[in-house]
JSON list of C-alpha atoms in Angstrom, two decimals:
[
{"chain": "A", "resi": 15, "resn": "UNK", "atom": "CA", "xyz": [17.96, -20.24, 15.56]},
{"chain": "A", "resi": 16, "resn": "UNK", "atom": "CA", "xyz": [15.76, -17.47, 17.93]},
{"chain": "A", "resi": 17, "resn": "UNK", "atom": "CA", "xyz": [13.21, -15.97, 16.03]},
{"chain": "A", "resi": 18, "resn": "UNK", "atom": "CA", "xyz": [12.73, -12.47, 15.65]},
{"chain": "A", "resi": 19, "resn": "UNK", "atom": "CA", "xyz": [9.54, -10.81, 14.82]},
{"chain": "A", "resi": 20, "resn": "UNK", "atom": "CA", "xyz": [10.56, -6.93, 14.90]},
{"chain": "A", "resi": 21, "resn": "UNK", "atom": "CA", "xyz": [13.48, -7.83, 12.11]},
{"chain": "A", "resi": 22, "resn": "UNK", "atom": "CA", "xyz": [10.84, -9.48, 10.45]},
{"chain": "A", "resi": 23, "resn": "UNK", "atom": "CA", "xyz": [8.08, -6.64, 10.33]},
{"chain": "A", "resi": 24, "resn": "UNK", "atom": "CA", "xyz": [10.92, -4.39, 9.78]},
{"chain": "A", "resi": 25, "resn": "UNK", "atom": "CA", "xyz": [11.90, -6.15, 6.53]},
{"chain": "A", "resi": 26, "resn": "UNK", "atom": "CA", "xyz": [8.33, -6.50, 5.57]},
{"chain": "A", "resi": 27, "resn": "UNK", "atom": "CA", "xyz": [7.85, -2.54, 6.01]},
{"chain": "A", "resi": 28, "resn": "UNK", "atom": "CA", "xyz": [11.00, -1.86, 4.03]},
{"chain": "A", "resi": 29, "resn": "UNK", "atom": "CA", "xyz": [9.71, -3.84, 1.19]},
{"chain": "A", "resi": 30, "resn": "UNK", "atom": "CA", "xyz": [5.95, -2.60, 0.68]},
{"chain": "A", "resi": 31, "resn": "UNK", "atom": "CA", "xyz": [6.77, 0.63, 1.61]},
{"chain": "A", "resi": 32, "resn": "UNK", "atom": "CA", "xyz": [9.93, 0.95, -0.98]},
{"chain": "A", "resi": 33, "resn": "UNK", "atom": "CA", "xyz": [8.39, -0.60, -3.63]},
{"chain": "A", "resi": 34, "resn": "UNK", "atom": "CA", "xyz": [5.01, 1.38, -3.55]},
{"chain": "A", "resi": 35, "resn": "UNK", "atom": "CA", "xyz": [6.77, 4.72, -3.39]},
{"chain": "A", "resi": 36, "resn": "UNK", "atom": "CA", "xyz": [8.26, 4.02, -6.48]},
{"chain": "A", "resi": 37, "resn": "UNK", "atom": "CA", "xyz": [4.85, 3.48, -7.81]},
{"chain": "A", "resi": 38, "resn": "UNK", "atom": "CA", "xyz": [4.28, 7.16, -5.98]},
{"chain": "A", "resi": 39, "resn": "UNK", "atom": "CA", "xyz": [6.74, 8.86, -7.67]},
{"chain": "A", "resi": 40, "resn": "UNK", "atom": "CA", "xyz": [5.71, 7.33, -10.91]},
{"chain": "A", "resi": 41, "resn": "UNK", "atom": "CA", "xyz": [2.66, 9.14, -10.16]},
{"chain": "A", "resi": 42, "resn": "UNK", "atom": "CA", "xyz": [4.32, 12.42, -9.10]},
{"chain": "A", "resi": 43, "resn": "UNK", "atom": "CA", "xyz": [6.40, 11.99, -12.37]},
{"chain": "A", "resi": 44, "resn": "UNK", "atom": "CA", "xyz": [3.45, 12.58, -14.86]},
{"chain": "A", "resi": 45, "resn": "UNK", "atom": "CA", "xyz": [1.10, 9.39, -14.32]},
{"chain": "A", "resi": 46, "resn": "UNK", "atom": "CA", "xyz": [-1.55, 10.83, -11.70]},
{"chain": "A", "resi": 47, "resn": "UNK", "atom": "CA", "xyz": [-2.80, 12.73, -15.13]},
{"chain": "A", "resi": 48, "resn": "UNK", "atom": "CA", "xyz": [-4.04, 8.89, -16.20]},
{"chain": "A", "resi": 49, "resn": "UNK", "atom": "CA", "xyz": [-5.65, 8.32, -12.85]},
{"chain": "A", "resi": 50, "resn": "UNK", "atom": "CA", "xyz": [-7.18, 11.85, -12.80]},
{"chain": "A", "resi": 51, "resn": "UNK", "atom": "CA", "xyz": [-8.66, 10.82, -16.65]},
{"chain": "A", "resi": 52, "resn": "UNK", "atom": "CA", "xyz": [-9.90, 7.37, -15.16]},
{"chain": "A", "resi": 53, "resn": "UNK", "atom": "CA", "xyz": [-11.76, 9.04, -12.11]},
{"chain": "A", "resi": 54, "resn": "UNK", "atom": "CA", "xyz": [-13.48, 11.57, -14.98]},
{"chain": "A", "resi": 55, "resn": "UNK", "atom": "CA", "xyz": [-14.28, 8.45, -17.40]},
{"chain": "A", "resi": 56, "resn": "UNK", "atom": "CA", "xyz": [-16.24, 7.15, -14.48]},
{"chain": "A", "resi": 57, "resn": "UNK", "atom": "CA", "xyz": [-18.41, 10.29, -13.47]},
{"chain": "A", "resi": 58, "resn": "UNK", "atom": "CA", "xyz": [-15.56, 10.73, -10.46]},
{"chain": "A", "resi": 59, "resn": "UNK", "atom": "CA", "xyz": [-13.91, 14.26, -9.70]},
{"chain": "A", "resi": 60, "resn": "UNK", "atom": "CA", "xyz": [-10.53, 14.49, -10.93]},
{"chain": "A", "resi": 61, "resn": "UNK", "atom": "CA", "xyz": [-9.30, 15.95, -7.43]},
{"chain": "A", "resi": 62, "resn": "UNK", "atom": "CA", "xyz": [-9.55, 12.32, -5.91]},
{"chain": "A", "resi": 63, "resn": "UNK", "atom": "CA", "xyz": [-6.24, 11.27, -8.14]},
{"chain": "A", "resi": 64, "resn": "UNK", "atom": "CA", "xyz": [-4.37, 12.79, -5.30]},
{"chain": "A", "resi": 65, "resn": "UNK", "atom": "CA", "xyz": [-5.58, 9.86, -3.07]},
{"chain": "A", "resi": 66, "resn": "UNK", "atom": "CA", "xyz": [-3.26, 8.09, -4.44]},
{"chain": "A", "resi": 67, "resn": "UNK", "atom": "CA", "xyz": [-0.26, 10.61, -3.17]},
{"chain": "A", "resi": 68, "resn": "UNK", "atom": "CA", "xyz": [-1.51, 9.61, -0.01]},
{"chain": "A", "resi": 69, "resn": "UNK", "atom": "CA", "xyz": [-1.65, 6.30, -0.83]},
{"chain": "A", "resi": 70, "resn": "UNK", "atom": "CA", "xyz": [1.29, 5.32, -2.84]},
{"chain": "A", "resi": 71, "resn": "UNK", "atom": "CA", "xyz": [3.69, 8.25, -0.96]},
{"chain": "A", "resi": 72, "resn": "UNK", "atom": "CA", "xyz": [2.73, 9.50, 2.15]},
{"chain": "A", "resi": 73, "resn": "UNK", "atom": "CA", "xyz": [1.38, 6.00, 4.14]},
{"chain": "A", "resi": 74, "resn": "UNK", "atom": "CA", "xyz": [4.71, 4.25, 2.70]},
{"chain": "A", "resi": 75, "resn": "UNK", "atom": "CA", "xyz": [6.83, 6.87, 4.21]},
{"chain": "A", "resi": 76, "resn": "UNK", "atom": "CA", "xyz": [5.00, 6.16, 7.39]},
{"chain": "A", "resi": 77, "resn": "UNK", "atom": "CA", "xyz": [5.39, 2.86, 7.06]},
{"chain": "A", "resi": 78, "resn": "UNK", "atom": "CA", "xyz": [9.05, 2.75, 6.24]},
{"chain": "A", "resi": 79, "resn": "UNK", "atom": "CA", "xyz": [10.19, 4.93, 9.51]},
{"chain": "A", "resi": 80, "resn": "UNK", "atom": "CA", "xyz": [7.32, 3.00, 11.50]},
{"chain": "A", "resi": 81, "resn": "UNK", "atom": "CA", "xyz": [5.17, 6.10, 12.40]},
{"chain": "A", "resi": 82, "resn": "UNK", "atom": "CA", "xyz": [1.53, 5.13, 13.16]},
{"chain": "A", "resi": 83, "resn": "UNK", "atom": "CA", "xyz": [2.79, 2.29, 10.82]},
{"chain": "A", "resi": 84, "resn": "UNK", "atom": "CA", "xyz": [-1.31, 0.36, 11.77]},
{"chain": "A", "resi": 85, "resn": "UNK", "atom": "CA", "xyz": [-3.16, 3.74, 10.01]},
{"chain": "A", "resi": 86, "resn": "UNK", "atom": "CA", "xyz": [-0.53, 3.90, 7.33]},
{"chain": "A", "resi": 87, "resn": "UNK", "atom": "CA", "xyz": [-1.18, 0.63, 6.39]},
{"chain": "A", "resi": 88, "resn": "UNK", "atom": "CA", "xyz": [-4.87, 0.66, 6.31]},
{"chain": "A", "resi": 89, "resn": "UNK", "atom": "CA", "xyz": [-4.57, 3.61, 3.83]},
{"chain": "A", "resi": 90, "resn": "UNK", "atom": "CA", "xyz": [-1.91, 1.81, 1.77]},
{"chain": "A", "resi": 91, "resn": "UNK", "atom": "CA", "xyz": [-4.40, -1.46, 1.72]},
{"chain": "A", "resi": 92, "resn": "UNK", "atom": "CA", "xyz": [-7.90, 0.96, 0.79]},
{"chain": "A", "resi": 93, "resn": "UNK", "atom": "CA", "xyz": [-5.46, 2.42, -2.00]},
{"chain": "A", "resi": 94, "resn": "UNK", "atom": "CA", "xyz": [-4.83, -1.45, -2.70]},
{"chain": "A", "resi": 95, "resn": "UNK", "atom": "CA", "xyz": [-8.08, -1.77, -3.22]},
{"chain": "A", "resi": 96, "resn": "UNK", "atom": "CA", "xyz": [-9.21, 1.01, -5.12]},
{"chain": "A", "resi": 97, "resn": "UNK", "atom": "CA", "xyz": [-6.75, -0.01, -7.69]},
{"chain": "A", "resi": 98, "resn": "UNK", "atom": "CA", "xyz": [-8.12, -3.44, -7.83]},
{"chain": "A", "resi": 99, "resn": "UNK", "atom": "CA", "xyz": [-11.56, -2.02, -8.04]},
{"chain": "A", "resi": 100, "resn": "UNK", "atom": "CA", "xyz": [-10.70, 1.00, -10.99]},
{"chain": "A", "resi": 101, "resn": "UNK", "atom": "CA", "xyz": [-7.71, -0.71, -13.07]},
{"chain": "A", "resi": 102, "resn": "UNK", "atom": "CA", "xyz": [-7.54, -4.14, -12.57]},
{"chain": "A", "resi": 103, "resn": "UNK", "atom": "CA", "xyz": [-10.80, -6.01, -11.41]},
{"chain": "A", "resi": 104, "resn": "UNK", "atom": "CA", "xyz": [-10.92, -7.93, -14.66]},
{"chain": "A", "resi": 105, "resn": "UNK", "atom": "CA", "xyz": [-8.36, -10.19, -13.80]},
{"chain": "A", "resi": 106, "resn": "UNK", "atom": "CA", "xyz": [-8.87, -10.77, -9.98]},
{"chain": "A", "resi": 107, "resn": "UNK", "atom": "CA", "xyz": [-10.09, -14.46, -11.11]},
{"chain": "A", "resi": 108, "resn": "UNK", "atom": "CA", "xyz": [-7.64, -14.38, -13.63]},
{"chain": "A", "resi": 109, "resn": "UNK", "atom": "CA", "xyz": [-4.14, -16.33, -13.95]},
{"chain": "A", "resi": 110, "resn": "UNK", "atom": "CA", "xyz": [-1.47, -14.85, -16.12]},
{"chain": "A", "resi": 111, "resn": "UNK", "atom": "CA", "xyz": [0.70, -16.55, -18.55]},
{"chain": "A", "resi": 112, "resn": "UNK", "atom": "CA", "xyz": [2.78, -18.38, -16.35]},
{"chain": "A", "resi": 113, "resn": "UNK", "atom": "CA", "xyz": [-0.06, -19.93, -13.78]},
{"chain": "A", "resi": 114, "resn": "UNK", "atom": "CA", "xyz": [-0.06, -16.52, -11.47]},
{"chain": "A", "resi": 115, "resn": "UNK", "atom": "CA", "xyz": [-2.61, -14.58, -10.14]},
{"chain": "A", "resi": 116, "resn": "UNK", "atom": "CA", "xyz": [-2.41, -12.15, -12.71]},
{"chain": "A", "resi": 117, "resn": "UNK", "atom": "CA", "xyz": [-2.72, -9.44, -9.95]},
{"chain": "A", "resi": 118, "resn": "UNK", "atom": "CA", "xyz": [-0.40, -10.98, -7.43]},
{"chain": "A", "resi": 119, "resn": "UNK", "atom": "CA", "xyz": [2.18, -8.48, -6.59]},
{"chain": "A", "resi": 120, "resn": "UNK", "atom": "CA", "xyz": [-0.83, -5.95, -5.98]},
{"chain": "A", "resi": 121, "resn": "UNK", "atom": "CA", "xyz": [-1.68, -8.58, -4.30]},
{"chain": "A", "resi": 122, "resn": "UNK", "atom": "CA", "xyz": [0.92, -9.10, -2.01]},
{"chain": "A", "resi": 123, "resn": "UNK", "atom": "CA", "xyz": [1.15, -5.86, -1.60]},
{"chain": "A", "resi": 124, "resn": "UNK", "atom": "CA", "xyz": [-2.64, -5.40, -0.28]},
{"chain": "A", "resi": 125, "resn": "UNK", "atom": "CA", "xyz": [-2.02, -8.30, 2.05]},
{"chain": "A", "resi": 126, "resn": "UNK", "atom": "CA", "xyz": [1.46, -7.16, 3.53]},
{"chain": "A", "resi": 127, "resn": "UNK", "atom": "CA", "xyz": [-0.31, -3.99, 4.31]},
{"chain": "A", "resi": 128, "resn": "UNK", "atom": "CA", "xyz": [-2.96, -6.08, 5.85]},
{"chain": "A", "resi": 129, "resn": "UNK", "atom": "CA", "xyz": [-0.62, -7.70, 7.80]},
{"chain": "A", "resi": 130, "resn": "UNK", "atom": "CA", "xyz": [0.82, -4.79, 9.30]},
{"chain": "A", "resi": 131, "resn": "UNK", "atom": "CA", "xyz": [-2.80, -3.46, 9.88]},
{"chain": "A", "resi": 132, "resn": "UNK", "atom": "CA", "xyz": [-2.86, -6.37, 12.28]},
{"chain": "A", "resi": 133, "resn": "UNK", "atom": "CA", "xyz": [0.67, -6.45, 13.73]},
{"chain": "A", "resi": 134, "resn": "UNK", "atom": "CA", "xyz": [1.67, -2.90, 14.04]},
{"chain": "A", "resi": 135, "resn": "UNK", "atom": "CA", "xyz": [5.40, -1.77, 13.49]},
{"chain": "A", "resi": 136, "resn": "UNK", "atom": "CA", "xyz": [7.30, -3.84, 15.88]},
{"chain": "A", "resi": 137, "resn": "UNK", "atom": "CA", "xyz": [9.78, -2.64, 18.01]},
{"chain": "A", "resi": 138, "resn": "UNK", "atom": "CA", "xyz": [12.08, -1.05, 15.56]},
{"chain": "A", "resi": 139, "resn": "UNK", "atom": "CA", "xyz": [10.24, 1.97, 14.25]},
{"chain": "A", "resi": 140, "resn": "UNK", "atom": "CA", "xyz": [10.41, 5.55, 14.93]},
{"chain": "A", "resi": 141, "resn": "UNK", "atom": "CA", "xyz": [6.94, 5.10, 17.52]},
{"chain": "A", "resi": 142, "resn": "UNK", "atom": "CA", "xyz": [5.86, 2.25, 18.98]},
{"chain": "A", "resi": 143, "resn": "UNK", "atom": "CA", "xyz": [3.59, 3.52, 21.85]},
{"chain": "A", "resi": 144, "resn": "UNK", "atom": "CA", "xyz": [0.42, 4.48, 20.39]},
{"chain": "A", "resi": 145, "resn": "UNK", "atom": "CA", "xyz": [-2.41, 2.40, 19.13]},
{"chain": "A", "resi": 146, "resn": "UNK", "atom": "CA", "xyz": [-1.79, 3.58, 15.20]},
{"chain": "A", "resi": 147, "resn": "UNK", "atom": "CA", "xyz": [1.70, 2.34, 15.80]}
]
């Protein structure tokens, strides 16, 4: 069977970037209030909750049509990582109830955007001739 790595970045693009804007909308839905509260219990300014727009909205949408898909990803993986850091750094050397890493799919998501970082959109995407892409 002939491999082939631009179906396999595409499907990998599709995923993380689908299943964080959900997580976006979430947001856009009501839930940035919580982030904007979390920012202010830690001495932050509320106005950095819209990071997460960026983040969880605008770098997946890049991601998904493969437009500077390498930039969009190393937003989506420092939003990754915020979110590690503010919400759920208790259990990075945790395991959940079932032998997990109780912050896997975070997880997975922070290292598929990694991996894109790295690899760029492939050949199917909307650009593929700049540096970002």
């Amino acid at each position: 069977m002939k491999k082939n790595l631009d179906v396999g970045l595409l499907v990998l693009r599709v995923v993380i970037s689908v299943l964080m804007l959900l997580h976006g909308l979430g947001k856009l839905n009501g839930g940035l209030e919580f982030v904007k509260g979390m920012l202010v219990d830690k001495g932050m300014p509320g106005f950095i909750a819209y990071g997460a727009i960026v983040g969880e909205i605008l770098a997946p949408i890049a991601i998904l049509i493969g437009f500077r898909t390498r930039i969009a990803a190393l937003i989506y993986a420092i939003n990754c990582v915020v979110a590690i850091l503010m919400v759920h750094s208790a259990m990075v050397f945790s395991l959940s109830e079932t032998g997990g890493w109780a912050i896997e799919l975070l997880g997975l998501y922070l290292f598929g955007a990694v991996t894109l970082y790295f690899t760029g959109a492939g050949a199917i995407a909307v650009s593929t001739k700049n540096n970002w892409d």
